[in-house]
Amino acid sequence: MASITNDIAETAVLDARSSVAAADPCAIVIFGASGDLTHRKLIPALFELAACRSLASRFAIIGFARSEMSDAAFQDSAAEAVRKNNGGCPINDNDLRSFAQSFVYVAGDYDQPEAFEKLSRRLEELDEERHLEGNRLFYLATPPAVYPRVIAQIQKAGLAQPAGDNSWVRIVVEKPFGHDLASARKLNRTILEVFEETQVYRIDHFLGKDTVQNLLALRFGNGIFEPLWNRNYVDHVQITAAESLGVEQRAAFYETTGALRDMVQSHLLQLTSLAAIEPPSNFDATAVRNEKLKVLQALRPYTPETVATNVVAGQYAQGQIDGEDVAGYRQEPAVKSDSVTETFVAAKVLIDNWRWADVPFYIRTGKRMRRRVTEVAINFRRAPHLLFRGQGIDTNTMVLNIQPEEGISIGFHAKLPGQQMRLAHVAMDFSYLAAFGASERSAYATLLNDCMRGDATLFDRADGVEAAWAFVQPIFDAWERQRRSVPAYPAGSWGPREGDELLSRDGRHWRKP
Ligand code: NDP
């Protein structure tokens, strides 16, 4: 395995922390502020923004939830959340103290208009005190079933529209956006009765990762890859999002969700659309999202027959991860002993357009797989005439590693030193860590900053979300009609035999990352 040095001029090394503009002054209202997402992700991300000066100096964070809590208790829990979830980065105590002081808490029920009137008064006071220019960002971090009630109360309290010409009101809606096509459409209608589409930020934190955005940088920031990025040179594409963890504490949620909803409809289709997208005319929200939508609309729809042949579900059974015995899914607490919830999905996806006709995109995701890895692998066609037969020459592959080791690796063949003409497989590796250091901003920090600056490029639009659901809906429908059992795979493997057969039938095989 060869590797090239990341030869980057000093001046070209971007300091990711300083490369983002400060956001507008604003009040951030988090609904569900006593919960897991708020403490594990949102508060640490906001601290990251505050500490690197890309949160405006004038801001307020208002937590709203049903639990009773004083401002001081919320400030303490915010400081604790930062200490616990800061990924081990050093924390300046003064920074943390002044950050936590911007937290305010409002307790209330989502059915009580008085609670929202109190919220409205608090917002006005803070606006005046801290000169927030009337800008408001609402973040829905409650269970999804609560979203419609929150939205209705925001409207009733007169908070949905900006107070002045120069101020803004935006709303962030967490994933999952609906649990099927009908509910996603209904949620879109509910939101769009109250907010304009331009106010709505449907978040999928995957898109906040630098390495996911790097798919676009690689393709459209370079002249050498794009000419190869089509059916003339690409044999097939493999997209993997594997986790070695099981369902952990989330079994109750997972039992009603499964891998198709949790991963395929969102993350895997996002990666598919970014890998397959046509060059947008510019890098703005409308152009990029228009092109992503075109890919989703070009996905060949499944029929009940093609669901049976092209989509595989699986469920992890007992096995070993890193030499340790681990329980099967059905033995996990809060999982039914006869559960048919899928913890693995593999699918052959076809894109009916000129660029990708007949190039399969094989996608797979699973829990309790051999190792944690997310990658997009572009497998190129074989050389047209093989000069070096009998040397086990494989095709060339370009792998975009999204996690855990972020980077790009291109596999090719080189002559082994020596008298004879013998070839070996080598790789050119680009590592994010080696090139840019570990100063990568967290995905939530990137997306919150985008939202406060009004940049919706990395957020889903109503039509995009619905197109993704429309693509997976026939799978749910077919499974509902037919599925009585799910193939098992041992924890610590790469999924069930049926997943391998999906490719071996086409004369291909999954990469073993
Ligand atoms: P939690 O289950 O921790 O709920 C958040 C808060 O919502 C709770 O603290 C609770 O506060 C309130 N809540 C719970 N049930 C109800 C209810 N029936 N009615 C009103 N309020 C309720 O959720 P998370 O924080 O884990 O997730 C929030 C949202 O973010 C969800 O939509 C989730 O799917 C999404 N998400 C979460 C991720 C994560 O890592 N946690 C990752 C990606 C998305 P109180 O009782 O004080 O009102």
XYZ file of C-alpha atoms and ligand atoms in Angstrom:
561
model
C 0.000 0.000 0.000
C 1.644 3.257 -1.098
C 0.689 6.640 0.177
C 1.362 10.157 -0.995
C 2.233 13.039 1.274
C -0.478 15.615 1.722
C 1.511 18.320 0.065
C -0.300 21.398 1.139
C 1.165 24.868 1.182
C 0.973 26.545 4.588
C -1.284 29.242 3.277
C -3.675 26.741 1.802
C -4.327 25.006 5.096
C -7.722 26.242 6.040
C -8.460 26.913 9.624
C -11.988 25.559 9.633
C -12.754 27.406 12.845
C -12.048 30.838 11.457
C -13.363 30.292 7.948
C -17.018 30.850 8.757
C -18.670 34.228 8.951
C -20.382 35.282 12.172
C -24.110 34.722 12.235
C -26.739 37.428 12.656
C -27.693 38.395 16.226
C -30.673 36.263 17.212
C -32.692 34.456 19.853
C -32.563 30.678 19.540
C -35.602 28.954 21.010
C -35.144 25.223 21.558
C -38.348 23.235 22.129
C -37.653 19.986 23.999
C -34.735 21.695 25.756
C -34.599 19.178 28.601
C -33.828 16.349 26.165
C -30.955 14.298 24.829
C -30.411 16.067 21.493
C -30.306 19.477 23.145
C -27.698 18.424 25.692
C -25.577 16.071 23.604
C -25.510 17.999 20.336
C -27.128 21.423 20.227
C -25.668 23.100 23.310
C -22.095 21.858 22.634
C -22.429 22.975 18.998
C -23.621 26.435 20.070
C -20.713 26.657 22.496
C -18.345 25.707 19.693
C -19.781 28.549 17.610
C -19.604 31.006 20.500
C -16.024 30.008 21.351
C -14.819 30.420 17.777
C -16.672 33.732 17.368
C -18.981 32.531 14.647
C -22.015 33.050 16.825
C -22.895 36.738 16.901
C -21.857 38.455 20.129
C -25.520 39.352 20.667
C -27.525 36.160 21.177
C -29.844 34.424 23.628
C -30.744 30.780 23.951
C -34.187 30.061 25.319
C -34.989 26.526 26.366
C -38.647 25.532 26.339
C -39.956 22.231 27.765
C -42.547 20.876 30.168
C -40.117 20.080 33.001
C -39.941 22.778 35.647
C -36.500 24.399 35.792
C -35.122 27.781 36.794
C -32.869 29.834 34.499
C -29.980 29.033 36.848
C -30.632 25.277 36.704
C -30.808 25.405 32.914
C -27.560 27.373 32.800
C -25.903 24.732 35.005
C -27.176 21.911 32.828
C -25.935 23.763 29.714
C -22.441 24.162 31.197
C -22.444 20.494 32.206
C -23.570 19.475 28.679
C -20.629 21.365 27.176
C -18.122 19.801 29.580
C -19.449 16.308 28.888
C -19.855 16.522 25.142
C -17.069 18.755 23.972
C -15.109 15.854 22.532
C -12.257 16.421 24.991
C -11.368 19.875 23.595
C -10.008 22.322 26.179
C -12.649 24.671 27.532
C -11.953 28.190 28.674
C -13.899 28.612 31.939
C -14.604 32.307 31.312
C -15.975 31.532 27.851
C -18.170 28.788 29.268
C -19.462 31.001 32.098
C -20.440 33.838 29.815
C -21.925 31.388 27.289
C -24.094 29.698 29.935
C -25.320 33.104 31.140
C -27.079 33.634 27.817
C -29.429 30.740 28.610
C -32.985 31.371 29.715
C -35.652 28.756 30.430
C -39.417 28.798 29.953
C -41.434 25.870 31.321
C -44.768 25.119 29.725
C -47.065 22.702 28.037
C -47.551 22.631 24.275
C -51.317 22.822 24.794
C -51.172 25.989 26.898
C -51.379 29.246 24.925
C -50.319 31.052 28.146
C -46.953 29.269 28.009
C -46.358 30.675 24.526
C -47.513 34.123 25.611
C -44.887 33.905 28.367
C -42.333 32.814 25.754
C -43.322 35.749 23.577
C -42.852 38.210 26.450
C -39.449 36.700 27.278
C -38.441 37.059 23.645
C -39.424 40.718 23.596
C -37.500 41.426 26.808
C -34.383 39.660 25.547
C -34.651 41.395 22.213
C -34.621 44.750 23.911
C -31.972 43.845 26.482
C -29.534 42.225 24.045
C -30.407 44.016 20.784
C -31.252 40.854 18.877
C -32.821 42.813 15.995
C -36.018 40.731 16.198
C -34.317 37.663 14.669
C -35.648 34.338 15.912
C -34.653 30.763 15.304
C -37.051 28.072 16.530
C -35.590 24.586 16.870
C -37.950 21.618 17.130
C -36.082 19.143 19.359
C -39.131 17.355 20.766
C -40.404 13.962 19.621
C -41.868 14.461 16.101
C -45.453 13.826 17.259
C -45.257 17.134 19.137
C -44.196 19.274 16.125
C -47.729 20.164 14.897
C -48.738 21.437 18.348
C -45.598 23.558 18.689
C -46.122 25.035 15.223
C -49.770 25.833 15.950
C -48.822 27.587 19.200
C -46.032 29.576 17.548
C -48.593 30.833 15.066
C -51.232 31.581 17.708
C -48.713 33.594 19.699
C -47.956 35.654 16.581
C -44.329 34.511 16.534
C -44.165 32.905 13.088
C -43.567 36.025 11.040
C -40.801 38.625 11.442
C -41.743 41.737 13.359
C -39.887 44.082 11.010
C -38.654 44.302 7.428
C -35.061 43.626 8.409
C -35.608 40.787 10.848
C -36.128 37.092 10.229
C -37.886 34.084 11.750
C -36.693 30.576 10.865
C -37.609 27.107 12.052
C -35.395 24.015 12.182
C -37.196 20.683 11.943
C -35.337 17.602 13.151
C -35.131 14.230 11.513
C -37.124 12.003 11.119
C -39.311 14.158 8.897
C -42.445 11.983 8.935
C -42.505 8.194 9.120
C -43.815 7.554 5.614
C -44.766 9.509 2.489
C -48.265 10.429 3.707
C -47.050 11.712 7.088
C -44.150 13.639 5.491
C -46.621 15.346 3.145
C -48.936 16.103 6.039
C -46.069 17.574 8.083
C -45.017 19.718 5.130
C -48.587 21.007 4.800
C -48.759 21.757 8.544
C -45.489 23.678 8.449
C -46.203 25.522 5.211
C -49.604 26.714 6.446
C -47.674 28.748 9.011
C -44.201 29.380 7.550
C -42.891 30.191 4.082
C -40.636 27.489 2.604
C -37.714 29.936 2.834
C -38.148 30.002 6.629
C -37.955 26.217 6.986
C -34.700 24.321 7.635
C -35.199 20.526 7.576
C -32.041 19.230 9.138
C -30.109 16.034 8.404
C -26.880 16.404 10.389
C -25.096 14.101 7.929
C -24.997 16.972 5.447
C -23.118 19.133 7.936
C -20.092 16.841 7.765
C -17.189 18.314 5.832
C -16.503 14.996 4.177
C -20.048 14.727 2.846
C -19.756 18.220 1.375
C -16.381 17.162 0.060
C -18.214 14.978 -2.451
C -19.205 18.204 -4.181
C -15.767 19.792 -3.709
C -14.060 16.767 -5.224
C -16.339 16.568 -8.213
C -16.836 20.212 -9.042
C -13.660 21.795 -7.696
C -11.398 19.662 -9.868
C -11.136 19.125 -13.587
C -9.748 15.607 -13.448
C -12.557 13.580 -11.869
C -15.737 14.854 -13.448
C -14.953 13.600 -16.987
C -14.844 10.056 -15.532
C -17.935 10.449 -13.371
C -20.479 8.784 -15.647
C -21.635 5.535 -17.210
C -18.782 5.506 -19.717
C -16.197 4.950 -16.997
C -18.053 3.948 -13.839
C -19.063 0.301 -13.503
C -21.009 0.693 -10.279
C -21.106 2.653 -7.030
C -21.201 1.212 -3.510
C -22.428 3.292 -0.588
C -21.980 1.873 2.892
C -23.056 3.281 6.252
C -22.176 0.605 8.783
C -22.182 0.817 12.560
C -20.653 -1.644 14.990
C -22.994 -0.476 17.756
C -26.366 -2.107 18.320
C -29.549 -0.253 19.251
C -28.130 0.780 22.655
C -30.708 2.755 24.654
C -32.892 3.453 21.618
C -34.661 0.076 21.221
C -38.147 1.462 21.797
C -37.583 4.108 19.101
C -35.899 1.609 16.787
C -38.689 -0.973 17.042
C -41.059 1.473 15.340
C -38.435 2.835 12.951
C -35.963 0.304 11.511
C -32.976 0.869 9.249
C -34.977 1.811 6.152
C -36.571 4.813 7.869
C -33.652 5.677 10.120
C -30.858 5.520 7.542
C -31.922 4.815 3.960
C -34.632 7.424 3.462
C -32.334 10.101 4.848
C -28.550 9.569 4.988
C -28.123 6.998 2.217
C -30.327 8.817 -0.264
C -28.513 12.055 0.587
C -25.197 10.398 -0.226
C -26.650 8.854 -3.394
C -27.948 12.177 -4.625
C -24.663 13.985 -3.895
C -22.638 11.255 -5.633
C -24.913 11.316 -8.675
C -25.863 15.011 -8.901
C -25.361 17.011 -12.112
C -23.138 20.099 -11.770
C -25.312 22.889 -10.322
C -24.950 26.262 -12.048
C -23.774 27.751 -8.741
C -23.385 26.753 -5.107
C -26.556 28.206 -3.694
C -29.536 26.632 -1.994
C -31.844 26.731 -5.004
C -29.381 25.417 -7.578
C -27.981 22.603 -5.398
C -31.366 21.495 -4.121
C -32.869 21.571 -7.626
C -30.149 19.205 -8.832
C -30.499 16.892 -5.846
C -34.220 16.728 -6.457
C -33.644 15.728 -10.090
C -31.570 12.734 -8.944
C -34.230 11.640 -6.451
C -36.893 11.967 -9.126
C -34.793 9.887 -11.540
C -34.448 6.922 -9.138
C -36.159 3.983 -10.788
C -39.314 3.320 -8.729
C -39.576 -0.109 -7.135
C -42.456 -2.439 -7.899
C -43.442 -5.275 -5.520
C -41.392 -7.589 -7.766
C -38.253 -5.431 -7.756
C -38.516 -4.903 -4.004
C -38.326 -8.687 -3.679
C -35.278 -8.959 -5.929
C -33.430 -5.680 -5.287
C -33.959 -4.913 -1.604
C -32.697 -7.047 1.277
C -33.521 -6.619 4.950
C -31.614 -8.244 7.803
C -31.544 -8.372 11.573
C -28.485 -8.952 13.738
C -28.261 -12.113 15.760
C -25.817 -12.939 18.531
C -22.195 -12.609 17.522
C -18.893 -10.976 18.333
C -17.670 -7.427 17.929
C -13.942 -6.913 18.492
C -13.728 -10.304 20.167
C -16.552 -9.549 22.628
C -19.801 -11.528 22.661
C -22.807 -9.326 21.936
C -26.532 -10.049 22.096
C -28.792 -10.394 19.093
C -31.391 -7.719 18.333
C -34.250 -9.814 19.694
C -32.417 -10.238 22.986
C -31.990 -6.473 23.456
C -34.106 -4.930 26.260
C -37.421 -3.480 24.965
C -37.301 -5.526 21.741
C -40.026 -8.093 21.068
C -38.747 -11.674 20.940
C -40.371 -12.130 17.510
C -39.552 -8.654 16.166
C -39.145 -8.370 12.378
C -37.681 -4.856 12.547
C -34.760 -4.619 10.118
C -31.373 -3.533 11.462
C -29.795 -3.958 8.007
C -30.863 -2.921 4.522
C -29.078 -3.416 1.226
C -30.556 -2.286 -2.069
C -29.721 -2.025 -5.733
C -30.728 1.422 -6.894
C -30.888 2.503 -10.522
C -30.916 6.069 -11.764
C -32.776 6.587 -15.010
C -30.920 9.429 -16.647
C -28.235 9.856 -19.328
C -25.326 9.990 -16.917
C -26.152 6.882 -14.903
C -28.223 4.578 -17.132
C -27.393 0.926 -16.245
C -24.892 1.871 -13.509
C -26.140 0.265 -10.294
C -25.746 2.106 -7.019
C -25.583 -0.576 -4.318
C -26.386 0.891 -0.932
C -26.219 -0.811 2.465
C -26.534 0.127 6.087
C -26.585 -1.929 9.239
C -26.085 -2.062 12.962
C -23.658 -4.450 14.640
C -21.624 -4.756 11.457
C -17.940 -5.674 11.443
C -16.806 -2.090 11.894
C -18.032 1.473 11.869
C -17.549 2.941 8.425
C -19.345 5.292 6.073
C -18.004 5.522 2.550
C -18.869 6.055 -1.088
C -16.865 3.810 -3.422
C -16.783 4.584 -7.133
C -15.814 1.415 -8.976
C -14.451 2.119 -12.423
C -14.718 -0.124 -15.447
C -11.979 -2.581 -16.251
C -9.213 -1.515 -18.684
C -10.541 -2.362 -22.172
C -7.620 -4.607 -23.114
C -5.783 -6.583 -20.449
C -2.042 -6.650 -21.092
C -1.246 -8.193 -17.738
C -3.349 -11.290 -17.556
C -3.170 -13.731 -14.669
C -2.008 -11.096 -12.198
C -5.284 -10.837 -10.319
C -5.843 -7.324 -11.570
C -8.960 -5.793 -10.112
C -10.772 -2.697 -11.265
C -9.838 0.775 -9.980
C -11.798 2.180 -7.098
C -12.014 5.657 -5.654
C -13.233 5.606 -2.066
C -14.556 8.666 -0.297
C -14.259 7.872 3.394
C -16.801 9.823 5.365
C -16.189 8.273 8.773
C -14.299 7.395 10.862
C -11.082 8.126 8.929
C -12.069 10.995 6.709
C -10.330 11.145 3.384
C -10.106 9.892 -0.169
C -8.292 6.838 -1.423
C -7.667 5.873 -5.048
C -6.712 2.279 -5.724
C -4.680 1.418 -8.805
C -1.948 -0.953 -9.986
C 1.795 -0.368 -10.069
C 4.781 -2.426 -11.120
C 6.517 -4.236 -8.319
C 10.248 -3.533 -8.212
C 12.331 -6.248 -9.854
C 13.149 -7.900 -13.104
C 9.724 -9.276 -13.848
C 6.644 -7.378 -14.895
C 4.565 -8.070 -11.827
C 1.813 -5.743 -10.670
C 0.521 -4.935 -7.214
C -2.457 -3.024 -5.939
C -1.509 0.298 -4.314
C -3.444 3.287 -3.045
C -3.036 7.051 -3.050
C -4.469 8.282 0.197
C -5.552 11.741 1.164
C -6.328 12.112 4.857
C -8.355 15.005 6.218
C -6.579 14.774 9.537
C -3.090 14.861 8.030
C -3.958 17.694 5.669
C -6.059 19.973 7.781
C -5.537 18.808 11.366
C -8.366 17.862 13.676
C -10.036 21.257 13.758
C -13.130 20.025 12.019
C -16.263 21.782 13.136
C -19.090 19.548 14.363
C -21.870 18.948 11.865
C -24.444 20.606 14.123
C -22.246 23.700 14.530
C -21.921 24.024 10.747
C -25.645 23.661 10.193
C -26.702 25.961 13.033
C -24.341 28.618 11.708
C -25.731 28.183 8.173
C -29.214 28.560 9.523
C -28.379 31.756 11.413
C -26.850 33.141 8.217
C -29.861 32.130 6.119
C -28.001 29.586 3.984
C -30.300 26.614 3.316
C -28.018 24.802 0.838
C -27.391 21.886 3.202
C -30.985 21.553 4.369
C -33.810 19.593 2.787
C -36.579 21.258 0.856
C -40.194 20.026 1.029
C -40.052 18.508 -2.467
C -36.724 16.756 -1.761
C -37.986 15.138 1.432
C -41.142 13.968 -0.307
C -39.209 12.588 -3.294
C -37.020 10.522 -0.917
C -40.074 9.162 0.873
C -41.811 8.460 -2.462
C -38.825 6.300 -3.440
C -38.811 4.177 -0.261
C -42.596 3.968 0.187
C -43.053 0.971 -2.197
C -40.527 -0.929 -0.050
C -42.590 -0.337 3.085
C -45.752 -1.277 1.197
C -44.261 -4.509 -0.134
C -42.772 -5.442 3.241
C -46.032 -4.780 4.999
C -47.818 -7.151 2.651
C -45.194 -9.894 2.545
C -42.764 -9.770 5.407
C -43.107 -12.452 8.032
C -39.429 -12.946 8.825
C -36.117 -11.154 8.329
C -32.848 -12.916 7.441
C -30.481 -12.981 10.412
C -26.806 -12.056 10.281
C -24.286 -12.613 13.047
C -23.230 -9.458 14.858
C -19.735 -8.586 13.653
C -20.349 -9.670 10.030
C -21.085 -7.596 6.934
C -24.779 -8.558 6.853
C -26.875 -11.503 5.700
C -25.996 -13.847 2.819
C -28.905 -12.351 0.839
C -27.096 -8.998 0.891
C -24.030 -10.578 -0.734
C -26.204 -12.278 -3.337
C -27.564 -8.911 -4.409
C -24.140 -8.216 -5.937
C -22.852 -11.718 -6.720
C -25.874 -12.144 -9.015
C -24.482 -9.239 -11.049
C -20.925 -10.658 -10.979
C -19.806 -8.154 -8.325
C -19.023 -8.227 -4.635
C -19.207 -5.837 -1.697
C -16.052 -4.136 -0.581
C -14.869 -5.161 2.870
C -13.774 -1.767 4.189
P -36.082 13.150 23.832
O -36.878 11.895 23.887
O -34.916 13.321 24.739
O -37.140 14.336 24.001
C -36.798 15.699 24.055
C -37.705 16.392 25.052
O -39.009 16.445 24.529
C -37.796 15.692 26.374
O -36.778 16.105 27.231
C -39.173 16.086 26.870
O -39.063 17.273 27.645
C -39.928 16.430 25.602
N -40.959 15.413 25.378
C -40.829 14.090 25.386
N -42.001 13.496 25.132
C -42.887 14.483 24.981
C -44.283 14.514 24.719
N -44.994 13.408 24.553
N -44.873 15.715 24.631
C -44.162 16.848 24.782
N -42.855 16.877 25.042
C -42.225 15.708 25.137
O -35.671 13.350 22.307
P -34.260 13.713 21.705
O -33.732 14.891 22.401
O -33.451 12.488 21.617
O -34.655 14.072 20.201
C -35.399 15.216 19.871
C -35.716 15.192 18.379
O -34.494 15.152 17.644
C -36.494 13.957 17.954
O -37.349 14.323 16.920
C -35.414 13.017 17.427
O -35.909 12.147 16.456
C -34.445 14.014 16.811
N -33.081 13.521 16.741
C -32.420 13.178 17.889
C -31.107 12.759 17.832
C -30.353 12.428 19.074
O -29.143 12.169 18.959
N -30.968 12.425 20.236
C -30.398 12.642 16.535
C -31.191 13.036 15.398
C -32.475 13.456 15.521
P -40.135 17.654 28.772
O -40.724 16.393 29.317
O -39.315 18.418 29.767
O -41.121 18.512 28.049
